[in-house]
Short mmCIF file of C-alpha atoms and ligand atoms in Angstrom, two decimals:
data_model
loop_
_atom_site.label_atom_id
_atom_site.label_comp_id
_atom_site.label_asym_id
_atom_site.label_seq_id
_atom_site.Cartn_x
_atom_site.Cartn_y
_atom_site.Cartn_z
CA UNK A 1 106.79 107.70 128.11
CA UNK A 2 104.58 107.63 125.04
CA UNK A 3 107.50 108.59 122.85
CA UNK A 4 109.82 105.95 124.21
CA UNK A 5 107.15 103.31 123.84
CA UNK A 6 106.70 104.14 120.17
CA UNK A 7 110.45 104.18 119.63
CA UNK A 8 110.54 100.76 121.21
CA UNK A 9 107.74 99.55 118.95
CA UNK A 10 109.59 100.78 115.89
CA UNK A 11 112.71 98.97 117.04
CA UNK A 12 110.79 95.79 117.68
CA UNK A 13 109.04 95.88 114.32
CA UNK A 14 112.32 96.67 112.52
CA UNK A 15 113.89 93.77 114.33
CA UNK A 16 110.97 91.49 113.44
CA UNK A 17 111.17 92.44 109.78
CA UNK A 18 114.88 91.85 109.55
CA UNK A 19 114.73 88.66 111.58
CA UNK A 20 113.33 86.66 108.71
CA UNK A 21 115.19 83.41 108.33
CA UNK A 22 114.24 80.97 105.59
CA UNK A 23 113.30 77.49 106.72
CA UNK A 24 115.44 74.69 105.40
CA UNK A 25 114.50 73.06 102.10
CA UNK A 26 117.45 70.69 102.13
CA UNK A 27 115.20 67.64 101.78
CA UNK A 28 113.58 68.63 98.50
CA UNK A 29 116.76 70.34 97.26
CA UNK A 30 118.59 67.04 97.65
CA UNK A 31 115.86 65.25 95.68
CA UNK A 32 116.21 67.93 92.98
CA UNK A 33 119.98 67.41 92.82
CA UNK A 34 119.52 63.63 92.54
CA UNK A 35 117.04 64.12 89.70
CA UNK A 36 119.42 66.44 87.89
CA UNK A 37 122.10 63.75 88.04
CA UNK A 38 119.70 61.19 86.58
CA UNK A 39 118.58 63.57 83.87
CA UNK A 40 122.21 64.31 82.97
CA UNK A 41 122.94 60.59 82.72
CA UNK A 42 119.91 59.99 80.47
CA UNK A 43 121.06 62.84 78.21
CA UNK A 44 124.69 61.71 78.20
CA UNK A 45 123.98 58.11 77.21
CA UNK A 46 121.43 59.09 74.56
CA UNK A 47 118.59 57.09 76.16
CA UNK A 48 116.33 60.13 76.63
CA UNK A 49 116.90 61.29 73.06
CA UNK A 50 115.95 57.81 71.84
CA UNK A 51 112.78 57.72 73.96
CA UNK A 52 111.74 61.17 72.74
CA UNK A 53 112.51 60.30 69.11
CA UNK A 54 110.34 57.17 69.39
CA UNK A 55 107.39 59.52 70.00
CA UNK A 56 108.45 61.91 67.26
CA UNK A 57 109.84 64.55 69.63
CA UNK A 58 113.21 66.08 68.67
CA UNK A 59 115.92 66.88 71.20
CA UNK A 60 117.78 69.95 70.12
CA UNK A 61 118.88 71.23 73.52
CA UNK A 62 122.61 71.86 73.77
CA UNK A 63 124.60 72.61 76.88
CA UNK A 64 125.59 76.05 75.55
CA UNK A 65 121.89 77.03 75.29
CA UNK A 66 120.84 75.54 78.61
CA UNK A 67 118.73 77.94 80.67
CA UNK A 68 118.99 77.74 84.43
CA UNK A 69 115.94 78.64 86.49
CA UNK A 70 116.81 79.67 90.02
CA UNK A 71 115.07 80.12 93.36
CA UNK A 72 113.88 83.72 93.71
CA UNK A 73 115.55 84.37 97.06
CA UNK A 74 118.94 83.36 95.63
CA UNK A 75 118.83 86.07 92.94
CA UNK A 76 120.95 89.16 93.50
CA UNK A 77 119.00 92.38 94.13
CA UNK A 78 119.66 93.69 90.61
CA UNK A 79 118.47 90.37 89.14
CA UNK A 80 115.23 90.61 91.10
CA UNK A 81 114.74 94.16 89.86
CA UNK A 82 115.45 93.12 86.25
CA UNK A 83 112.81 90.39 86.45
CA UNK A 84 110.20 92.73 87.96
CA UNK A 85 110.99 95.44 85.42
CA UNK A 86 110.32 93.00 82.58
CA UNK A 87 107.00 91.90 84.13
CA UNK A 88 105.96 95.54 84.42
CA UNK A 89 107.05 96.10 80.82
CA UNK A 90 104.51 93.45 79.70
CA UNK A 91 101.91 95.23 81.80
CA UNK A 92 102.66 98.43 79.91
CA UNK A 93 102.56 96.99 76.37
CA UNK A 94 99.27 96.92 74.48
CA UNK A 95 97.28 93.68 74.32
CA UNK A 96 97.23 91.52 71.20
CA UNK A 97 93.85 89.99 72.14
CA UNK A 98 90.97 91.63 70.31
CA UNK A 99 89.04 94.04 72.52
CA UNK A 100 85.79 92.71 71.06
CA UNK A 101 86.64 89.24 72.35
CA UNK A 102 88.05 90.45 75.68
CA UNK A 103 87.12 94.04 76.52
CA UNK A 104 89.15 93.76 79.73
CA UNK A 105 92.45 92.89 78.01
CA UNK A 106 94.47 96.09 78.04
CA UNK A 107 98.05 94.81 78.21
CA UNK A 108 100.30 92.02 76.92
CA UNK A 109 100.18 90.75 80.48
CA UNK A 110 96.39 90.60 80.22
CA UNK A 111 96.72 88.40 77.10
CA UNK A 112 98.07 85.68 79.37
CA UNK A 113 95.32 86.19 81.94
CA UNK A 114 92.64 86.00 79.24
CA UNK A 115 94.04 82.76 77.83
CA UNK A 116 94.10 81.17 81.28
CA UNK A 117 90.53 82.25 82.06
CA UNK A 118 89.31 81.00 78.71
CA UNK A 119 90.68 77.50 79.25
CA UNK A 120 90.41 77.06 83.03
CA UNK A 121 87.89 74.23 82.82
CA UNK A 122 90.14 72.12 80.57
CA UNK A 123 93.60 72.74 82.09
CA UNK A 124 93.12 72.03 85.81
CA UNK A 125 92.22 68.78 87.55
CA UNK A 126 92.73 66.96 84.25
CA UNK A 127 95.38 65.37 82.04
CA UNK A 128 96.90 68.57 80.65
CA UNK A 129 97.40 70.42 83.94
CA UNK A 130 101.17 69.99 84.23
CA UNK A 131 102.08 70.25 80.54
CA UNK A 132 99.73 73.19 79.88
CA UNK A 133 101.24 75.23 82.70
CA UNK A 134 104.79 74.25 81.66
CA UNK A 135 104.13 75.72 78.22
CA UNK A 136 102.31 78.71 79.68
CA UNK A 137 105.14 79.82 81.99
CA UNK A 138 107.74 79.12 79.30
CA UNK A 139 105.80 81.35 76.90
CA UNK A 140 105.62 84.07 79.54
CA UNK A 141 109.38 83.74 80.14
CA UNK A 142 109.95 84.01 76.37
CA UNK A 143 107.80 87.15 76.20
CA UNK A 144 109.83 88.73 79.03
CA UNK A 145 113.01 88.02 77.08
CA UNK A 146 111.92 88.72 73.50
CA UNK A 147 109.54 91.63 74.09
CA UNK A 148 110.99 93.23 77.20
CA UNK A 149 114.73 92.71 76.97
CA UNK A 150 115.00 90.47 80.02
CA UNK A 151 118.20 88.44 79.94
CA UNK A 152 117.49 86.11 82.86
CA UNK A 153 115.10 83.17 83.19
CA UNK A 154 111.95 82.56 85.18
CA UNK A 155 112.63 82.32 88.93
CA UNK A 156 110.69 79.98 91.20
CA UNK A 157 109.29 80.15 94.75
CA UNK A 158 110.34 77.15 96.84
CA UNK A 159 107.38 77.21 99.24
CA UNK A 160 109.19 75.57 102.16
CA UNK A 161 111.59 78.48 102.55
CA UNK A 162 108.86 80.93 103.52
CA UNK A 163 106.72 78.43 105.42
CA UNK A 164 107.53 79.86 108.86
CA UNK A 165 107.18 83.54 108.02
CA UNK A 166 105.67 84.23 104.60
CA UNK A 167 104.82 87.89 105.27
CA UNK A 168 108.44 88.88 105.93
CA UNK A 169 109.83 86.62 103.21
CA UNK A 170 111.69 87.89 100.13
CA UNK A 171 108.64 87.03 98.01
CA UNK A 172 106.14 89.11 99.98
CA UNK A 173 107.93 91.53 102.30
CA UNK A 174 106.66 94.55 100.40
CA UNK A 175 110.12 95.85 99.52
CA UNK A 176 111.01 96.79 95.94
CA UNK A 177 112.86 93.44 95.70
CA UNK A 178 109.76 91.38 96.50
CA UNK A 179 106.95 90.12 94.26
CA UNK A 180 104.33 91.86 96.38
CA UNK A 181 103.38 92.71 99.91
CA UNK A 182 100.47 91.84 102.13
CA UNK A 183 97.24 93.76 101.59
CA UNK A 184 96.27 96.55 103.95
CA UNK A 185 93.98 95.28 106.68
CA UNK A 186 90.34 95.06 105.72
CA UNK A 187 87.78 93.10 107.66
CA UNK A 188 86.71 89.90 105.96
CA UNK A 189 85.40 86.44 106.62
CA UNK A 190 87.12 83.13 106.19
CA UNK A 191 87.55 81.87 102.63
CA UNK A 192 86.56 78.40 101.59
CA UNK A 193 89.54 76.36 100.41
CA UNK A 194 88.68 74.95 97.01
CA UNK A 195 87.90 72.45 95.68
CA UNK A 196 86.89 70.32 98.69
CA UNK A 197 85.43 73.20 100.70
CA UNK A 198 86.48 71.39 103.86
CA UNK A 199 88.99 73.90 105.11
CA UNK A 200 88.12 77.47 105.81
CA UNK A 201 91.07 79.87 105.51
CA UNK A 202 91.01 82.04 108.63
CA UNK A 203 91.25 85.79 107.98
CA UNK A 204 94.78 87.13 108.42
CA UNK A 205 96.30 90.60 108.74
CA UNK A 206 95.54 91.74 105.16
CA UNK A 207 92.51 91.52 102.90
CA UNK A 208 92.70 94.90 101.20
CA UNK A 209 94.75 96.38 98.37
CA UNK A 210 98.47 95.68 98.11
CA UNK A 211 100.05 99.08 98.65
CA UNK A 212 103.67 98.01 99.05
CA UNK A 213 106.22 96.37 96.81
CA UNK A 214 106.87 96.84 93.09
CA UNK A 215 103.30 96.18 91.96
CA UNK A 216 101.61 98.61 94.33
CA UNK A 217 98.96 100.44 92.35
CA UNK A 218 98.82 97.87 89.52
CA UNK A 219 95.25 97.28 88.42
CA UNK A 220 93.81 93.89 87.53
CA UNK A 221 91.80 94.67 84.40
CA UNK A 222 89.76 91.60 83.48
CA UNK A 223 86.69 91.02 85.63
CA UNK A 224 86.71 88.39 88.35
CA UNK A 225 85.35 85.02 87.24
CA UNK A 226 84.91 82.81 90.30
CA UNK A 227 86.26 84.72 93.30
CA UNK A 228 86.42 82.83 96.59
CA UNK A 229 87.45 85.83 98.70
CA UNK A 230 84.73 87.59 100.67
CA UNK A 231 83.63 90.87 99.19
CA UNK A 232 84.88 90.19 95.64
CA UNK A 233 82.10 89.80 93.07
CA UNK A 234 82.20 88.06 89.73
CA UNK A 235 82.12 90.43 86.75
CA UNK A 236 78.87 91.49 85.17
CA UNK A 237 80.06 89.64 82.07
CA UNK A 238 83.10 87.43 81.62
CA UNK A 239 86.17 89.22 80.24
CA UNK A 240 84.66 92.62 81.11
CA UNK A 241 86.87 95.61 81.86
CA UNK A 242 86.50 96.01 85.62
CA UNK A 243 89.76 97.52 86.88
CA UNK A 244 90.48 97.00 90.57
CA UNK A 245 93.42 96.75 92.91
CA UNK A 246 95.19 93.49 93.63
CA UNK A 247 94.39 92.25 97.14
CA UNK A 248 96.27 89.86 99.39
CA UNK A 249 95.63 88.22 102.68
CA UNK A 250 98.74 86.14 103.13
CA UNK A 251 97.97 83.22 105.41
CA UNK A 252 100.60 82.44 107.99
CA UNK A 253 98.43 79.59 109.21
CA UNK A 254 98.38 77.85 105.81
CA UNK A 255 102.11 78.40 105.35
CA UNK A 256 102.91 76.92 108.75
CA UNK A 257 100.69 73.91 108.23
CA UNK A 258 101.02 73.03 104.57
CA UNK A 259 104.12 74.57 103.00
CA UNK A 260 106.97 73.12 105.07
CA UNK A 261 109.59 71.23 103.12
CA UNK A 262 108.31 67.92 104.50
CA UNK A 263 105.25 68.35 102.26
CA UNK A 264 107.43 68.63 99.15
CA UNK A 265 109.56 65.71 100.29
CA UNK A 266 106.41 63.65 100.93
CA UNK A 267 105.01 64.45 97.48
CA UNK A 268 108.29 63.42 95.88
CA UNK A 269 109.16 60.35 97.91
CA UNK A 270 106.10 58.86 99.60
CA UNK A 271 105.44 55.57 97.75
CA UNK A 272 101.76 56.60 97.45
CA UNK A 273 102.71 59.23 94.86
CA UNK A 274 105.33 57.16 93.10
CA UNK A 275 102.81 54.78 91.58
CA UNK A 276 102.10 57.01 88.60
CA UNK A 277 101.53 60.56 87.42
CA UNK A 278 97.84 60.38 88.39
CA UNK A 279 98.52 59.94 92.11
CA UNK A 280 101.23 62.61 91.98
CA UNK A 281 99.19 65.29 90.23
CA UNK A 282 96.12 64.63 92.38
CA UNK A 283 98.06 65.10 95.62
CA UNK A 284 99.46 68.32 94.23
CA UNK A 285 96.09 69.80 93.27
CA UNK A 286 93.49 68.79 95.81
CA UNK A 287 92.45 70.05 99.24
CA UNK A 288 91.13 66.76 100.46
CA UNK A 289 88.42 64.25 99.78
CA UNK A 290 84.93 64.20 101.29
CA UNK A 291 86.16 63.46 104.79
CA UNK A 292 89.72 64.67 105.22
CA UNK A 293 90.97 68.16 104.39
CA UNK A 294 94.52 69.15 103.49
CA UNK A 295 96.20 71.58 101.13
CA UNK A 296 97.98 70.18 98.12
CA UNK A 297 100.98 72.40 97.32
CA UNK A 298 99.36 73.83 94.20
CA UNK A 299 96.27 74.94 96.10
CA UNK A 300 98.45 76.10 98.97
CA UNK A 301 100.38 78.53 96.75
CA UNK A 302 97.33 80.27 95.36
CA UNK A 303 95.07 80.25 98.41
CA UNK A 304 97.71 81.20 100.95
CA UNK A 305 98.18 84.47 99.03
CA UNK A 306 94.41 84.65 98.83
CA UNK A 307 92.47 87.83 98.06
CA UNK A 308 91.85 88.80 94.45
CA UNK A 309 92.89 87.39 91.98
CA UNK A 310 94.82 84.61 93.77
CA UNK A 311 91.58 83.33 95.31
CA UNK A 312 90.06 83.04 91.82
CA UNK A 313 91.30 79.97 89.94
CA UNK A 314 90.44 81.50 86.58
CA UNK A 315 92.13 84.88 87.09
CA UNK A 316 95.07 83.70 89.21
CA UNK A 317 97.80 84.69 86.64
CA UNK A 318 96.73 88.29 87.22
CA UNK A 319 98.77 88.18 90.43
CA UNK A 320 102.50 88.21 89.57
CA UNK A 321 103.26 85.58 92.23
CA UNK A 322 101.54 83.13 89.85
CA UNK A 323 104.72 82.81 87.74
CA UNK A 324 107.02 81.99 90.64
CA UNK A 325 104.47 79.61 92.13
CA UNK A 326 104.01 77.75 88.86
CA UNK A 327 107.78 77.79 88.42
CA UNK A 328 107.94 75.57 91.47
CA UNK A 329 104.94 73.47 90.35
CA UNK A 330 106.90 72.80 87.17
CA UNK A 331 110.01 72.12 89.21
CA UNK A 332 108.37 69.49 91.43
CA UNK A 333 107.00 67.79 88.29
CA UNK A 334 110.52 67.97 86.80
CA UNK A 335 112.00 66.40 89.96
CA UNK A 336 109.36 63.67 89.93
CA UNK A 337 109.85 62.96 86.21
CA UNK A 338 113.61 62.79 86.48
CA UNK A 339 113.57 60.30 89.32
CA UNK A 340 113.08 57.96 86.38
CA UNK A 341 113.57 60.07 83.24
CA UNK A 342 112.65 57.48 80.60
CA UNK A 343 109.70 55.75 82.29
CA UNK A 344 108.12 58.94 83.56
CA UNK A 345 108.56 61.23 80.59
CA UNK A 346 105.40 60.29 78.71
CA UNK A 347 103.13 59.41 81.64
CA UNK A 348 99.74 61.08 81.46
CA UNK A 349 96.57 60.52 83.51
CA UNK A 350 93.18 62.14 83.70
CA UNK A 351 90.57 63.23 81.21
CA UNK A 352 90.14 66.45 79.27
CA UNK A 353 87.85 68.27 81.72
CA UNK A 354 88.13 69.64 85.25
CA UNK A 355 87.40 66.72 87.61
CA UNK A 356 85.95 65.03 84.55
CA UNK A 357 82.96 67.38 84.55
CA UNK A 358 81.36 67.07 82.08
CA UNK A 359 82.63 63.52 81.45
CA UNK A 360 85.28 63.43 78.71
CA UNK A 361 87.80 61.07 77.15
CA UNK A 362 91.19 60.42 78.64
CA UNK A 363 93.82 62.95 77.66
CA UNK A 364 96.65 61.66 75.48
CA UNK A 365 100.13 62.99 74.70
CA UNK A 366 98.91 63.79 71.20
CA UNK A 367 96.40 66.37 72.53
CA UNK A 368 97.23 69.90 71.44
CA UNK A 369 98.03 72.69 73.88
CA UNK A 370 96.74 75.99 72.59
CA UNK A 371 97.83 79.25 74.21
CA UNK A 372 95.67 81.50 72.05
CA UNK A 373 97.40 84.68 70.89
CA UNK A 374 100.48 83.92 72.98
CA UNK A 375 102.05 80.97 71.15
CA UNK A 376 101.41 78.31 68.48
CA UNK A 377 99.54 75.13 69.45
CA UNK A 378 101.92 72.25 70.22
CA UNK A 379 101.06 68.67 71.33
CA UNK A 380 101.52 67.60 74.96
CA UNK A 381 104.29 65.17 74.01
CA UNK A 382 106.51 68.13 73.12
CA UNK A 383 106.23 69.41 76.70
CA UNK A 384 107.15 66.28 78.62
CA UNK A 385 110.87 66.96 78.99
CA UNK A 386 112.70 70.15 79.96
CA UNK A 387 115.34 69.16 77.39
CA UNK A 388 112.96 67.84 74.69
CA UNK A 389 111.03 69.59 71.94
CA UNK A 390 111.85 73.30 72.05
CA UNK A 391 112.79 73.22 75.74
CA UNK A 392 116.27 73.57 77.10
CA UNK A 393 116.27 74.36 80.81
CA UNK A 394 116.98 72.90 84.21
CA UNK A 395 116.29 73.92 87.80
CA UNK A 396 119.00 74.47 90.35
C1 LIG B 1 95.67 97.21 83.10
O1 LIG B 1 95.53 98.18 82.09
C2 LIG B 1 96.30 99.36 82.26
C3 LIG B 1 96.02 100.25 81.08
O2 LIG B 1 94.66 100.51 81.01
C4 LIG B 1 97.77 99.03 82.35
O3 LIG B 1 98.49 100.18 82.65
C5 LIG B 1 97.98 98.00 83.44
O4 LIG B 1 99.35 97.63 83.51
C6 LIG B 1 97.14 96.78 83.16
N1 LIG B 1 97.29 95.79 84.22
C7 LIG B 1 97.99 94.67 84.04
C8 LIG B 1 98.03 93.73 85.19
O5 LIG B 1 98.55 94.40 83.00
C1 LIG B 2 88.76 80.92 73.84
O1 LIG B 2 88.82 79.64 73.25
C2 LIG B 2 88.05 79.54 72.07
C3 LIG B 2 88.07 78.08 71.64
O2 LIG B 2 89.35 77.61 71.50
C4 LIG B 2 88.63 80.48 71.02
O3 LIG B 2 87.87 80.42 69.85
C5 LIG B 2 88.61 81.90 71.57
O4 LIG B 2 89.26 82.76 70.66
C6 LIG B 2 89.34 81.94 72.89
N1 LIG B 2 89.21 83.25 73.50
C7 LIG B 2 90.25 83.85 74.07
C8 LIG B 2 89.96 85.13 74.77
O5 LIG B 2 91.39 83.41 74.05
C1 LIG B 3 80.89 87.89 107.33
O1 LIG B 3 79.82 86.97 107.50
C2 LIG B 3 78.76 87.49 108.28
C3 LIG B 3 77.76 86.37 108.56
O2 LIG B 3 77.43 85.71 107.34
C4 LIG B 3 78.12 88.68 107.55
O3 LIG B 3 77.08 89.23 108.30
C5 LIG B 3 79.20 89.73 107.33
O4 LIG B 3 78.67 90.79 106.56
C6 LIG B 3 80.40 89.14 106.61
N1 LIG B 3 81.45 90.13 106.58
C7 LIG B 3 82.09 90.47 105.45
C8 LIG B 3 83.16 91.51 105.57
O5 LIG B 3 81.84 89.97 104.35
C1 LIG B 4 78.23 95.82 87.06
O1 LIG B 4 77.35 96.73 86.40
C2 LIG B 4 76.74 97.67 87.25
C3 LIG B 4 75.73 98.47 86.43
O2 LIG B 4 76.31 98.89 85.23
C4 LIG B 4 77.81 98.59 87.85
O3 LIG B 4 77.24 99.53 88.72
C5 LIG B 4 78.78 97.71 88.63
O4 LIG B 4 79.84 98.50 89.12
C6 LIG B 4 79.34 96.60 87.73
N1 LIG B 4 80.13 95.69 88.52
C7 LIG B 4 81.46 95.73 88.55
C8 LIG B 4 82.12 94.72 89.43
O5 LIG B 4 82.10 96.51 87.88
C1 LIG B 5 90.32 60.42 102.26
O1 LIG B 5 91.72 60.58 102.46
C2 LIG B 5 92.19 59.91 103.60
C3 LIG B 5 93.64 60.31 103.77
O2 LIG B 5 94.35 60.17 102.59
C4 LIG B 5 91.99 58.41 103.40
O3 LIG B 5 92.45 57.74 104.55
C5 LIG B 5 90.51 58.14 103.21
O4 LIG B 5 90.34 56.78 102.91
C6 LIG B 5 89.96 58.97 102.07
N1 LIG B 5 88.51 58.83 102.05
C7 LIG B 5 87.81 58.66 100.91
C8 LIG B 5 86.33 58.57 101.06
O5 LIG B 5 88.36 58.54 99.83
C1 LIG B 6 91.02 56.14 80.99
O1 LIG B 6 91.99 56.05 82.01
C2 LIG B 6 91.56 55.26 83.10
C3 LIG B 6 92.59 55.38 84.21
O2 LIG B 6 93.88 55.14 83.72
C4 LIG B 6 91.38 53.82 82.65
O3 LIG B 6 90.94 53.03 83.72
C5 LIG B 6 90.33 53.81 81.54
O4 LIG B 6 90.22 52.51 81.01
C6 LIG B 6 90.71 54.76 80.43
N1 LIG B 6 89.59 54.86 79.50
C7 LIG B 6 89.73 54.64 78.21
C8 LIG B 6 88.49 54.78 77.37
O5 LIG B 6 90.80 54.35 77.69
CU1 LIG B 7 96.22 77.51 86.17
#
């Protein structure tokens, strides 16, 4: 009796794991296709090149060099493994960052984490958010290719696909083809959803170390900065070497409520967010105002993975899902921009500090984006088009 019950349980859990079906993202995929057509037209008739040139930005992208970024779940198994292998290669290479400046930086991967921590207060909730992260993920993609022999491009995580069942999804199912698994169960309290603090994230089935998937056993090296997950403490000093496991508590509740494709479609077509880049980027990054809570898709991605470092805005790139998540952040910006490629290319809104604290001047497209040891500083205006400046990529 006992035996047959456990056999049954195994069968049921095997069935449950293999029963994952992605939810439809046809709404936002259609918007992406429409944007691609508009972008192609603006390239073909020379109008985008002219608009970029008027701001002193060259357009050197040629069709034969065009990189195509694809949705992670559409990659073949060997392509997924090649991507993961390159990420792990960066984790195994020595850091460039000086160990005096950042004692916790042990790997090339950590160089990226250190840069993000260092600038967190001037690259989120402000004018450079979208362009800074576009340059950041592009630089990471370039490092994978130039330093680790990767021949593909950065994949992205279209949140809607895993909105019904994130834990068994190709991003998090804990197989070697995923970008992680859930953490082992560890008791914990709800986490406050930042920045509004209105919505508590109920504890899920994880909370402890991630012991499955290709990054099992990988240590986060640089000390936590502002952890929101219960039981994780900030480092004794910033940038300290405080190695610890990566933890997840993937939230099915958040995925169900805030990641469905209708949220992406709303962001990209509701007239409220079509008025200008300010309204668009605010909806993407907030979790509500003083009275009403929600999860913008940017906050959703980080906080639905939760744990450490995804629950720590500063250290979030220390979780490899960061790159796929920000791939899709960049993609939704790209879709939004290319709904009107000329008018929307150079739009910028917001100041130079997180939620304008302390108060600062408005950001401009002439502001420099500095990625520390990872890449040369380049002005924002060179990051406004995926086929302008040094960029040459599209999303499919
Ligand atoms: C942390 O440092 C160790 C070497 O001390 C390295 O093996 C590991 O990959 C680093 N972690 C990351 C995320 O780069
Ligand atoms: C942090 O930024 C400051 C100011 O730009 C820079 O001097 C310092 O080298 C940076 N530190 C790291 C770890 O990148
Ligand atoms: C959860 O919160 C309660 C009440 O504040 C506290 O007593 C308990 O230690 C917390 N549990 C964890 C795992 O942090
Ligand atoms: C902070 O320093 C204390 C004393 O050196 C040490 O016991 C503790 O483990 C450190 N904290 C972390 C998170 O490493
Ligand atoms: C908060 O957001 C809701 C929904 O968007 C809106 O109706 C309300 O007016 C906002 N309240 C404040 C104080 O901004
Ligand atoms: C900064 O931008 C805001 C919103 O677009 C605008 O109202 C304000 O006048 C700008 N401030 C300056 C000094 O240009
Ligand atoms: Cu960030």
